[in-house]
PDB file of N, CA, C and O in Angstrom:
ATOM      1  N   MET N 172       3.262  29.759  33.446  1.00 88.00           N
ATOM      2  CA  MET N 172       4.233  30.824  33.528  1.00 88.00           C
ATOM      3  C   MET N 172       5.319  30.651  32.460  1.00 88.00           C
ATOM      4  O   MET N 172       5.753  31.629  31.870  1.00 88.00           O
ATOM      5  N   PHE N 173       5.754  29.418  32.259  1.00 92.00           N
ATOM      6  CA  PHE N 173       6.808  29.148  31.285  1.00 92.00           C
ATOM      7  C   PHE N 173       6.373  29.615  29.895  1.00 92.00           C
ATOM      8  O   PHE N 173       7.124  30.306  29.199  1.00 92.00           O
ATOM      9  N   GLY N 174       5.169  29.241  29.498  1.00 94.00           N
ATOM     10  CA  GLY N 174       4.675  29.619  28.179  1.00 94.00           C
ATOM     11  C   GLY N 174       4.568  31.119  28.014  1.00 94.00           C
ATOM     12  O   GLY N 174       4.849  31.661  26.956  1.00 94.00           O
ATOM     13  N   LYS N 175       4.167  31.799  29.081  1.00 93.00           N
ATOM     14  CA  LYS N 175       4.022  33.248  29.024  1.00 93.00           C
ATOM     15  C   LYS N 175       5.385  33.931  28.974  1.00 93.00           C
ATOM     16  O   LYS N 175       5.645  34.772  28.115  1.00 93.00           O
ATOM     17  N   VAL N 176       6.265  33.574  29.893  1.00 91.00           N
ATOM     18  CA  VAL N 176       7.547  34.265  30.015  1.00 91.00           C
ATOM     19  C   VAL N 176       8.517  33.878  28.895  1.00 91.00           C
ATOM     20  O   VAL N 176       9.144  34.728  28.292  1.00 91.00           O
ATOM     21  N   VAL N 177       8.619  32.590  28.624  1.00 94.00           N
ATOM     22  CA  VAL N 177       9.613  32.121  27.660  1.00 94.00           C
ATOM     23  C   VAL N 177       9.142  32.292  26.216  1.00 94.00           C
ATOM     24  O   VAL N 177       9.903  32.717  25.356  1.00 94.00           O
ATOM     25  N   PHE N 178       7.873  31.976  25.963  1.00 95.00           N
ATOM     26  CA  PHE N 178       7.383  32.007  24.586  1.00 95.00           C
ATOM     27  C   PHE N 178       6.517  33.222  24.266  1.00 95.00           C
ATOM     28  O   PHE N 178       6.117  33.415  23.129  1.00 95.00           O
ATOM     29  N   GLY N 179       6.191  34.017  25.272  1.00 93.00           N
ATOM     30  CA  GLY N 179       5.392  35.217  25.041  1.00 93.00           C
ATOM     31  C   GLY N 179       3.937  34.947  24.701  1.00 93.00           C
ATOM     32  O   GLY N 179       3.287  35.738  24.028  1.00 93.00           O
ATOM     33  N   ILE N 180       3.411  33.830  25.191  1.00 95.00           N
ATOM     34  CA  ILE N 180       2.019  33.461  24.912  1.00 95.00           C
ATOM     35  C   ILE N 180       1.104  34.169  25.913  1.00 95.00           C
ATOM     36  O   ILE N 180       1.400  34.217  27.108  1.00 95.00           O
ATOM     37  N   ASP N 181      -0.002  34.669  25.425  1.00 95.00           N
ATOM     38  CA  ASP N 181      -0.991  35.327  26.275  1.00 95.00           C
ATOM     39  C   ASP N 181      -1.465  34.337  27.346  1.00 95.00           C
ATOM     40  O   ASP N 181      -1.963  33.258  27.017  1.00 95.00           O
ATOM     41  N   ASP N 182      -1.313  34.702  28.611  1.00 93.00           N
ATOM     42  CA  ASP N 182      -1.652  33.791  29.702  1.00 93.00           C
ATOM     43  C   ASP N 182      -3.144  33.487  29.784  1.00 93.00           C
ATOM     44  O   ASP N 182      -3.550  32.506  30.410  1.00 93.00           O
ATOM     45  N   LYS N 183      -3.974  34.258  29.093  1.00 95.00           N
ATOM     46  CA  LYS N 183      -5.410  33.980  29.081  1.00 95.00           C
ATOM     47  C   LYS N 183      -5.707  32.626  28.434  1.00 95.00           C
ATOM     48  O   LYS N 183      -6.661  31.956  28.805  1.00 95.00           O
ATOM     49  N   LYS N 184      -4.870  32.227  27.482  1.00 95.00           N
ATOM     50  CA  LYS N 184      -5.065  30.923  26.843  1.00 95.00           C
ATOM     51  C   LYS N 184      -4.887  29.797  27.860  1.00 95.00           C
ATOM     52  O   LYS N 184      -5.641  28.822  27.854  1.00 95.00           O
ATOM     53  N   PHE N 185      -3.906  29.935  28.727  1.00 96.00           N
ATOM     54  CA  PHE N 185      -3.677  28.924  29.755  1.00 96.00           C
ATOM     55  C   PHE N 185      -4.781  28.969  30.810  1.00 96.00           C
ATOM     56  O   PHE N 185      -5.240  27.926  31.282  1.00 96.00           O
ATOM     57  N   ASP N 186      -5.199  30.177  31.151  1.00 96.00           N
ATOM     58  CA  ASP N 186      -6.289  30.343  32.129  1.00 96.00           C
ATOM     59  C   ASP N 186      -7.562  29.673  31.633  1.00 96.00           C
ATOM     60  O   ASP N 186      -8.280  29.035  32.413  1.00 96.00           O
ATOM     61  N   GLN N 187      -7.850  29.808  30.344  1.00 96.00           N
ATOM     62  CA  GLN N 187      -9.051  29.199  29.781  1.00 96.00           C
ATOM     63  C   GLN N 187      -9.004  27.679  29.903  1.00 96.00           C
ATOM     64  O   GLN N 187     -10.015  27.042  30.219  1.00 96.00           O
ATOM     65  N   ALA N 188      -7.843  27.088  29.659  1.00 95.00           N
ATOM     66  CA  ALA N 188      -7.699  25.639  29.771  1.00 95.00           C
ATOM     67  C   ALA N 188      -7.920  25.190  31.212  1.00 95.00           C
ATOM     68  O   ALA N 188      -8.614  24.198  31.475  1.00 95.00           O
ATOM     69  N   LEU N 189      -7.344  25.922  32.155  1.00 96.00           N
ATOM     70  CA  LEU N 189      -7.491  25.584  33.570  1.00 96.00           C
ATOM     71  C   LEU N 189      -8.936  25.740  34.023  1.00 96.00           C
ATOM     72  O   LEU N 189      -9.498  24.862  34.682  1.00 96.00           O
ATOM     73  N   GLU N 190      -9.551  26.853  33.650  1.00 96.00           N
ATOM     74  CA  GLU N 190     -10.940  27.085  34.043  1.00 96.00           C
ATOM     75  C   GLU N 190     -11.869  26.047  33.413  1.00 96.00           C
ATOM     76  O   GLU N 190     -12.832  25.601  34.051  1.00 96.00           O
ATOM     77  N   GLY N 191     -11.581  25.659  32.185  1.00 95.00           N
ATOM     78  CA  GLY N 191     -12.373  24.620  31.531  1.00 95.00           C
ATOM     79  C   GLY N 191     -12.295  23.298  32.260  1.00 95.00           C
ATOM     80  O   GLY N 191     -13.304  22.602  32.427  1.00 95.00           O
ATOM     81  N   ALA N 192     -11.113  22.947  32.741  1.00 96.00           N
ATOM     82  CA  ALA N 192     -10.939  21.702  33.491  1.00 96.00           C
ATOM     83  C   ALA N 192     -11.675  21.765  34.823  1.00 96.00           C
ATOM     84  O   ALA N 192     -12.311  20.791  35.239  1.00 96.00           O
ATOM     85  N   LYS N 193     -11.596  22.911  35.478  1.00 97.00           N
ATOM     86  CA  LYS N 193     -12.298  23.058  36.757  1.00 97.00           C
ATOM     87  C   LYS N 193     -13.809  22.976  36.547  1.00 97.00           C
ATOM     88  O   LYS N 193     -14.516  22.345  37.334  1.00 97.00           O
ATOM     89  N   HIS N 194     -14.285  23.588  35.477  1.00 96.00           N
ATOM     90  CA  HIS N 194     -15.715  23.535  35.173  1.00 96.00           C
ATOM     91  C   HIS N 194     -16.143  22.092  34.864  1.00 96.00           C
ATOM     92  O   HIS N 194     -17.178  21.633  35.348  1.00 96.00           O
ATOM     93  N   ALA N 195     -15.354  21.393  34.062  1.00 95.00           N
ATOM     94  CA  ALA N 195     -15.677  20.017  33.680  1.00 95.00           C
ATOM     95  C   ALA N 195     -15.723  19.090  34.886  1.00 95.00           C
ATOM     96  O   ALA N 195     -16.529  18.155  34.935  1.00 95.00           O
ATOM     97  N   GLN N 196     -14.857  19.343  35.853  1.00 95.00           N
ATOM     98  CA  GLN N 196     -14.815  18.498  37.047  1.00 95.00           C
ATOM     99  C   GLN N 196     -15.705  19.057  38.167  1.00 95.00           C
ATOM    100  O   GLN N 196     -15.848  18.439  39.205  1.00 95.00           O
ATOM    101  N   ASN N 197     -16.273  20.233  37.928  1.00 96.00           N
ATOM    102  CA  ASN N 197     -17.168  20.887  38.891  1.00 96.00           C
ATOM    103  C   ASN N 197     -16.460  21.184  40.220  1.00 96.00           C
ATOM    104  O   ASN N 197     -16.972  20.850  41.293  1.00 96.00           O
ATOM    105  N   VAL N 198     -15.276  21.801  40.125  1.00 96.00           N
ATOM    106  CA  VAL N 198     -14.540  22.234  41.316  1.00 96.00           C
ATOM    107  C   VAL N 198     -14.234  23.728  41.182  1.00 96.00           C
ATOM    108  O   VAL N 198     -14.220  24.276  40.087  1.00 96.00           O
ATOM    109  N   GLN N 199     -13.995  24.352  42.305  1.00 95.00           N
ATOM    110  CA  GLN N 199     -13.718  25.787  42.323  1.00 95.00           C
ATOM    111  C   GLN N 199     -12.227  26.088  42.477  1.00 95.00           C
ATOM    112  O   GLN N 199     -11.748  27.128  42.036  1.00 95.00           O
ATOM    113  N   VAL N 200     -11.494  25.191  43.126  1.00 95.00           N
ATOM    114  CA  VAL N 200     -10.106  25.436  43.493  1.00 95.00           C
ATOM    115  C   VAL N 200      -9.192  24.514  42.681  1.00 95.00           C
ATOM    116  O   VAL N 200      -9.479  23.315  42.529  1.00 95.00           O
ATOM    117  N   ASP N 201      -8.088  25.084  42.170  1.00 94.00           N
ATOM    118  CA  ASP N 201      -7.134  24.313  41.354  1.00 94.00           C
ATOM    119  C   ASP N 201      -6.692  23.024  42.047  1.00 94.00           C
ATOM    120  O   ASP N 201      -6.587  21.976  41.422  1.00 94.00           O
ATOM    121  N   SER N 202      -6.425  23.114  43.335  1.00 95.00           N
ATOM    122  CA  SER N 202      -5.894  21.964  44.075  1.00 95.00           C
ATOM    123  C   SER N 202      -6.912  20.835  44.228  1.00 95.00           C
ATOM    124  O   SER N 202      -6.550  19.731  44.623  1.00 95.00           O
ATOM    125  N   ASP N 203      -8.176  21.087  43.881  1.00 96.00           N
ATOM    126  CA  ASP N 203      -9.196  20.034  43.940  1.00 96.00           C
ATOM    127  C   ASP N 203      -9.266  19.213  42.652  1.00 96.00           C
ATOM    128  O   ASP N 203      -9.994  18.216  42.596  1.00 96.00           O
ATOM    129  N   LEU N 204      -8.526  19.608  41.645  1.00 97.00           N
ATOM    130  CA  LEU N 204      -8.511  18.850  40.398  1.00 97.00           C
ATOM    131  C   LEU N 204      -7.849  17.497  40.621  1.00 97.00           C
ATOM    132  O   LEU N 204      -6.842  17.387  41.324  1.00 97.00           O
ATOM    133  N   ASN N 205      -8.409  16.468  39.992  1.00 96.00           N
ATOM    134  CA  ASN N 205      -7.826  15.137  40.133  1.00 96.00           C
ATOM    135  C   ASN N 205      -6.667  14.943  39.149  1.00 96.00           C
ATOM    136  O   ASN N 205      -6.408  15.791  38.292  1.00 96.00           O
ATOM    137  N   GLU N 206      -6.002  13.822  39.289  1.00 96.00           N
ATOM    138  CA  GLU N 206      -4.815  13.544  38.470  1.00 96.00           C
ATOM    139  C   GLU N 206      -5.147  13.531  36.981  1.00 96.00           C
ATOM    140  O   GLU N 206      -4.399  14.074  36.166  1.00 96.00           O
ATOM    141  N   GLU N 207      -6.275  12.948  36.627  1.00 95.00           N
ATOM    142  CA  GLU N 207      -6.658  12.883  35.213  1.00 95.00           C
ATOM    143  C   GLU N 207      -6.851  14.284  34.633  1.00 95.00           C
ATOM    144  O   GLU N 207      -6.387  14.572  33.528  1.00 95.00           O
ATOM    145  N   SER N 208      -7.503  15.151  35.382  1.00 95.00           N
ATOM    146  CA  SER N 208      -7.709  16.526  34.914  1.00 95.00           C
ATOM    147  C   SER N 208      -6.384  17.252  34.765  1.00 95.00           C
ATOM    148  O   SER N 208      -6.180  17.989  33.796  1.00 95.00           O
ATOM    149  N   LEU N 209      -5.483  17.060  35.713  1.00 96.00           N
ATOM    150  CA  LEU N 209      -4.175  17.723  35.648  1.00 96.00           C
ATOM    151  C   LEU N 209      -3.382  17.249  34.435  1.00 96.00           C
ATOM    152  O   LEU N 209      -2.717  18.046  33.769  1.00 96.00           O
ATOM    153  N   GLN N 210      -3.469  15.945  34.141  1.00 96.00           N
ATOM    154  CA  GLN N 210      -2.776  15.427  32.960  1.00 96.00           C
ATOM    155  C   GLN N 210      -3.345  16.032  31.681  1.00 96.00           C
ATOM    156  O   GLN N 210      -2.596  16.358  30.755  1.00 96.00           O
ATOM    157  N   LYS N 211      -4.659  16.207  31.638  1.00 95.00           N
ATOM    158  CA  LYS N 211      -5.289  16.823  30.461  1.00 95.00           C
ATOM    159  C   LYS N 211      -4.860  18.278  30.323  1.00 95.00           C
ATOM    160  O   LYS N 211      -4.636  18.763  29.214  1.00 95.00           O
ATOM    161  N   ILE N 212      -4.745  18.974  31.443  1.00 96.00           N
ATOM    162  CA  ILE N 212      -4.313  20.373  31.414  1.00 96.00           C
ATOM    163  C   ILE N 212      -2.901  20.471  30.854  1.00 96.00           C
ATOM    164  O   ILE N 212      -2.608  21.330  30.024  1.00 96.00           O
ATOM    165  N   VAL N 213      -2.013  19.595  31.303  1.00 96.00           N
ATOM    166  CA  VAL N 213      -0.633  19.597  30.806  1.00 96.00           C
ATOM    167  C   VAL N 213      -0.625  19.380  29.290  1.00 96.00           C
ATOM    168  O   VAL N 213       0.082  20.076  28.561  1.00 96.00           O
ATOM    169  N   THR N 214      -1.435  18.451  28.836  1.00 96.00           N
ATOM    170  CA  THR N 214      -1.524  18.187  27.397  1.00 96.00           C
ATOM    171  C   THR N 214      -2.023  19.423  26.652  1.00 96.00           C
ATOM    172  O   THR N 214      -1.485  19.784  25.596  1.00 96.00           O
ATOM    173  N   GLU N 215      -3.031  20.087  27.213  1.00 96.00           N
ATOM    174  CA  GLU N 215      -3.547  21.321  26.585  1.00 96.00           C
ATOM    175  C   GLU N 215      -2.502  22.427  26.588  1.00 96.00           C
ATOM    176  O   GLU N 215      -2.351  23.150  25.597  1.00 96.00           O
ATOM    177  N   TYR N 216      -1.797  22.586  27.705  1.00 96.00           N
ATOM    178  CA  TYR N 216      -0.756  23.617  27.796  1.00 96.00           C
ATOM    179  C   TYR N 216       0.326  23.377  26.746  1.00 96.00           C
ATOM    180  O   TYR N 216       0.788  24.317  26.099  1.00 96.00           O
ATOM    181  N   LYS N 217       0.738  22.127  26.595  1.00 96.00           N
ATOM    182  CA  LYS N 217       1.749  21.815  25.581  1.00 96.00           C
ATOM    183  C   LYS N 217       1.224  22.132  24.186  1.00 96.00           C
ATOM    184  O   LYS N 217       1.951  22.666  23.347  1.00 96.00           O
ATOM    185  N   ALA N 218      -0.044  21.814  23.939  1.00 97.00           N
ATOM    186  CA  ALA N 218      -0.644  22.092  22.625  1.00 97.00           C
ATOM    187  C   ALA N 218      -0.690  23.594  22.363  1.00 97.00           C
ATOM    188  O   ALA N 218      -0.432  24.035  21.238  1.00 97.00           O
ATOM    189  N   ILE N 219      -1.002  24.378  23.389  1.00 97.00           N
ATOM    190  CA  ILE N 219      -1.014  25.840  23.241  1.00 97.00           C
ATOM    191  C   ILE N 219       0.374  26.320  22.830  1.00 97.00           C
ATOM    192  O   ILE N 219       0.526  27.130  21.917  1.00 97.00           O
ATOM    193  N   CYS N 220       1.389  25.814  23.510  1.00 96.00           N
ATOM    194  CA  CYS N 220       2.774  26.203  23.191  1.00 96.00           C
ATOM    195  C   CYS N 220       3.158  25.753  21.787  1.00 96.00           C
ATOM    196  O   CYS N 220       3.765  26.512  21.034  1.00 96.00           O
ATOM    197  N   GLU N 221       2.805  24.519  21.434  1.00 96.00           N
ATOM    198  CA  GLU N 221       3.167  23.993  20.123  1.00 96.00           C
ATOM    199  C   GLU N 221       2.472  24.768  19.007  1.00 96.00           C
ATOM    200  O   GLU N 221       3.085  25.033  17.962  1.00 96.00           O
ATOM    201  N   ASN N 222       1.222  25.147  19.208  1.00 96.00           N
ATOM    202  CA  ASN N 222       0.516  25.946  18.199  1.00 96.00           C
ATOM    203  C   ASN N 222       1.182  27.305  18.029  1.00 96.00           C
ATOM    204  O   ASN N 222       1.294  27.821  16.919  1.00 96.00           O
ATOM    205  N   HIS N 223       1.632  27.879  19.124  1.00 95.00           N
ATOM    206  CA  HIS N 223       2.294  29.181  19.075  1.00 95.00           C
ATOM    207  C   HIS N 223       3.671  29.076  18.418  1.00 95.00           C
ATOM    208  O   HIS N 223       4.045  29.932  17.618  1.00 95.00           O
ATOM    209  N   LEU N 224       4.407  28.016  18.775  1.00 93.00           N
ATOM    210  CA  LEU N 224       5.777  27.847  18.278  1.00 93.00           C
ATOM    211  C   LEU N 224       5.840  27.271  16.869  1.00 93.00           C
ATOM    212  O   LEU N 224       6.796  27.513  16.137  1.00 93.00           O
ATOM    213  N   GLY N 225       4.859  26.458  16.533  1.00 96.00           N
ATOM    214  CA  GLY N 225       4.898  25.755  15.254  1.00 96.00           C
ATOM    215  C   GLY N 225       5.822  24.563  15.283  1.00 96.00           C
ATOM    216  O   GLY N 225       6.215  24.056  14.236  1.00 96.00           O
ATOM    217  N   LYS N 226       6.164  24.106  16.485  1.00 95.00           N
ATOM    218  CA  LYS N 226       7.003  22.919  16.647  1.00 95.00           C
ATOM    219  C   LYS N 226       6.731  22.315  18.019  1.00 95.00           C
ATOM    220  O   LYS N 226       6.114  22.964  18.872  1.00 95.00           O
ATOM    221  N   PRO N 227       7.184  21.072  18.256  1.00 94.00           N
ATOM    222  CA  PRO N 227       6.898  20.417  19.532  1.00 94.00           C
ATOM    223  C   PRO N 227       7.480  21.158  20.743  1.00 94.00           C
ATOM    224  O   PRO N 227       8.512  21.822  20.645  1.00 94.00           O
ATOM    225  N   PHE N 228       6.779  21.027  21.859  1.00 94.00           N
ATOM    226  CA  PHE N 228       7.254  21.597  23.113  1.00 94.00           C
ATOM    227  C   PHE N 228       8.557  20.902  23.502  1.00 94.00           C
ATOM    228  O   PHE N 228       8.656  19.684  23.415  1.00 94.00           O
ATOM    229  N   PRO N 229       9.570  21.640  23.939  1.00 95.00           N
ATOM    230  CA  PRO N 229      10.844  21.016  24.308  1.00 95.00           C
ATOM    231  C   PRO N 229      10.698  20.165  25.573  1.00 95.00           C
ATOM    232  O   PRO N 229      10.365  20.680  26.639  1.00 95.00           O
ATOM    233  N   GLU N 230      10.932  18.876  25.454  1.00 94.00           N
ATOM    234  CA  GLU N 230      10.793  17.950  26.580  1.00 94.00           C
ATOM    235  C   GLU N 230      12.062  17.877  27.437  1.00 94.00           C
ATOM    236  O   GLU N 230      11.992  17.532  28.608  1.00 94.00           O
ATOM    237  N   ASP N 231      13.201  18.188  26.840  1.00 97.00           N
ATOM    238  CA  ASP N 231      14.474  18.105  27.544  1.00 97.00           C
ATOM    239  C   ASP N 231      14.553  19.195  28.619  1.00 97.00           C
ATOM    240  O   ASP N 231      14.473  20.389  28.305  1.00 97.00           O
ATOM    241  N   PRO N 232      14.718  18.805  29.899  1.00 97.00           N
ATOM    242  CA  PRO N 232      14.765  19.811  30.970  1.00 97.00           C
ATOM    243  C   PRO N 232      15.925  20.791  30.819  1.00 97.00           C
ATOM    244  O   PRO N 232      15.809  21.954  31.216  1.00 97.00           O
ATOM    245  N   TYR N 233      17.030  20.359  30.234  1.00 98.00           N
ATOM    246  CA  TYR N 233      18.161  21.265  30.032  1.00 98.00           C
ATOM    247  C   TYR N 233      17.828  22.321  28.975  1.00 98.00           C
ATOM    248  O   TYR N 233      18.226  23.469  29.090  1.00 98.00           O
ATOM    249  N   LYS N 234      17.078  21.913  27.952  1.00 97.00           N
ATOM    250  CA  LYS N 234      16.637  22.864  26.929  1.00 97.00           C
ATOM    251  C   LYS N 234      15.652  23.853  27.540  1.00 97.00           C
ATOM    252  O   LYS N 234      15.704  25.055  27.260  1.00 97.00           O
ATOM    253  N   GLN N 235      14.756  23.362  28.401  1.00 96.00           N
ATOM    254  CA  GLN N 235      13.808  24.249  29.081  1.00 96.00           C
ATOM    255  C   GLN N 235      14.539  25.256  29.956  1.00 96.00           C
ATOM    256  O   GLN N 235      14.200  26.436  29.977  1.00 96.00           O
ATOM    257  N   LEU N 236      15.563  24.794  30.663  1.00 97.00           N
ATOM    258  CA  LEU N 236      16.367  25.686  31.496  1.00 97.00           C
ATOM    259  C   LEU N 236      17.069  26.733  30.633  1.00 97.00           C
ATOM    260  O   LEU N 236      17.077  27.924  30.966  1.00 97.00           O
ATOM    261  N   GLU N 237      17.630  26.293  29.534  1.00 97.00           N
ATOM    262  CA  GLU N 237      18.311  27.218  28.614  1.00 97.00           C
ATOM    263  C   GLU N 237      17.336  28.288  28.111  1.00 97.00           C
ATOM    264  O   GLU N 237      17.672  29.480  28.082  1.00 97.00           O
ATOM    265  N   LEU N 238      16.137  27.869  27.738  1.00 96.00           N
ATOM    266  CA  LEU N 238      15.136  28.819  27.246  1.00 96.00           C
ATOM    267  C   LEU N 238      14.719  29.800  28.343  1.00 96.00           C
ATOM    268  O   LEU N 238      14.526  30.989  28.079  1.00 96.00           O
ATOM    269  N   ALA N 239      14.596  29.303  29.575  1.00 95.00           N
ATOM    270  CA  ALA N 239      14.237  30.178  30.696  1.00 95.00           C
ATOM    271  C   ALA N 239      15.336  31.209  30.961  1.00 95.00           C
ATOM    272  O   ALA N 239      15.049  32.388  31.198  1.00 95.00           O
ATOM    273  N   ILE N 240      16.574  30.769  30.917  1.00 96.00           N
ATOM    274  CA  ILE N 240      17.704  31.682  31.125  1.00 96.00           C
ATOM    275  C   ILE N 240      17.725  32.745  30.034  1.00 96.00           C
ATOM    276  O   ILE N 240      17.905  33.938  30.308  1.00 96.00           O
ATOM    277  N   GLU N 241      17.521  32.326  28.786  1.00 94.00           N
ATOM    278  CA  GLU N 241      17.479  33.286  27.676  1.00 94.00           C
ATOM    279  C   GLU N 241      16.363  34.306  27.885  1.00 94.00           C
ATOM    280  O   GLU N 241      16.542  35.496  27.589  1.00 94.00           O
ATOM    281  N   ALA N 242      15.218  33.865  28.393  1.00 93.00           N
ATOM    282  CA  ALA N 242      14.095  34.774  28.636  1.00 93.00           C
ATOM    283  C   ALA N 242      14.451  35.811  29.694  1.00 93.00           C
ATOM    284  O   ALA N 242      14.081  36.983  29.568  1.00 93.00           O
ATOM    285  N   VAL N 243      15.182  35.400  30.726  1.00 91.00           N
ATOM    286  CA  VAL N 243      15.613  36.334  31.766  1.00 91.00           C
ATOM    287  C   VAL N 243      16.549  37.382  31.168  1.00 91.00           C
ATOM    288  O   VAL N 243      16.368  38.582  31.393  1.00 91.00           O
ATOM    289  N   PHE N 244      17.515  36.942  30.398  1.00 92.00           N
ATOM    290  CA  PHE N 244      18.441  37.891  29.780  1.00 92.00           C
ATOM    291  C   PHE N 244      17.718  38.829  28.815  1.00 92.00           C
ATOM    292  O   PHE N 244      18.021  40.019  28.760  1.00 92.00           O
ATOM    293  N   ARG N 245      16.738  38.298  28.059  1.00 88.00           N
ATOM    294  CA  ARG N 245      15.949  39.148  27.156  1.00 88.00           C
ATOM    295  C   ARG N 245      15.229  40.234  27.936  1.00 88.00           C
ATOM    296  O   ARG N 245      15.210  41.392  27.535  1.00 88.00           O
ATOM    297  N   SER N 246      14.650  39.849  29.079  1.00 85.00           N
ATOM    298  CA  SER N 246      13.913  40.836  29.874  1.00 85.00           C
ATOM    299  C   SER N 246      14.863  41.900  30.421  1.00 85.00           C
ATOM    300  O   SER N 246      14.503  43.069  30.509  1.00 85.00           O
ATOM    301  N   TRP N 247      16.065  41.520  30.797  1.00 85.00           N
ATOM    302  CA  TRP N 247      17.051  42.484  31.293  1.00 85.00           C
ATOM    303  C   TRP N 247      17.439  43.451  30.190  1.00 85.00           C
ATOM    304  O   TRP N 247      17.568  44.653  30.421  1.00 85.00           O
ATOM    305  N   MET N 248      17.634  42.917  28.972  1.00 79.00           N
ATOM    306  CA  MET N 248      18.051  43.753  27.852  1.00 79.00           C
ATOM    307  C   MET N 248      16.940  44.730  27.466  1.00 79.00           C
ATOM    308  O   MET N 248      17.228  45.869  27.106  1.00 79.00           O
ATOM    309  N   GLU N 249      15.697  44.298  27.556  1.00 78.00           N
ATOM    310  CA  GLU N 249      14.569  45.179  27.232  1.00 78.00           C
ATOM    311  C   GLU N 249      14.463  46.316  28.230  1.00 78.00           C
ATOM    312  O   GLU N 249      14.107  47.433  27.875  1.00 78.00           O
ATOM    313  N   LYS N 250      14.800  46.058  29.481  1.00 70.00           N
ATOM    314  CA  LYS N 250      14.727  47.083  30.529  1.00 70.00           C
ATOM    315  C   LYS N 250      15.800  48.148  30.328  1.00 70.00           C
ATOM    316  O   LYS N 250      15.624  49.292  30.718  1.00 70.00           O
ATOM    317  N   GLU N 251      16.917  47.763  29.736  1.00 63.00           N
ATOM    318  CA  GLU N 251      18.017  48.712  29.526  1.00 63.00           C
ATOM    319  C   GLU N 251      17.727  49.679  28.385  1.00 63.00           C
ATOM    320  O   GLU N 251      18.362  50.707  28.294  1.00 63.00           O
ATOM    321  N   ARG N 252      16.780  49.366  27.537  1.00 59.00           N
ATOM    322  CA  ARG N 252      16.488  50.220  26.375  1.00 59.00           C
ATOM    323  C   ARG N 252      15.701  51.411  26.751  1.00 59.00           C
ATOM    324  O   ARG N 252      15.053  51.729  27.542  1.00 59.00           O
TER     325      ARG N 252
END
């Protein structure tokens, strides 16, 4: 959700990573993924964001919060137009 809302990345890219992990582990439900698969998904999600941004994913939680707040205000401003 963060990548989609904050960075405007097509959520299908994230869905593909998740579905690929589920297929690789042969599970149907997200919650059945093991810790190793979840860690790989996080790494893939960060890579998707970094490829889109052209810079590293922001690790600082305060920076992430700031970016999320900016995204909310952007969405409000777009609705007013």
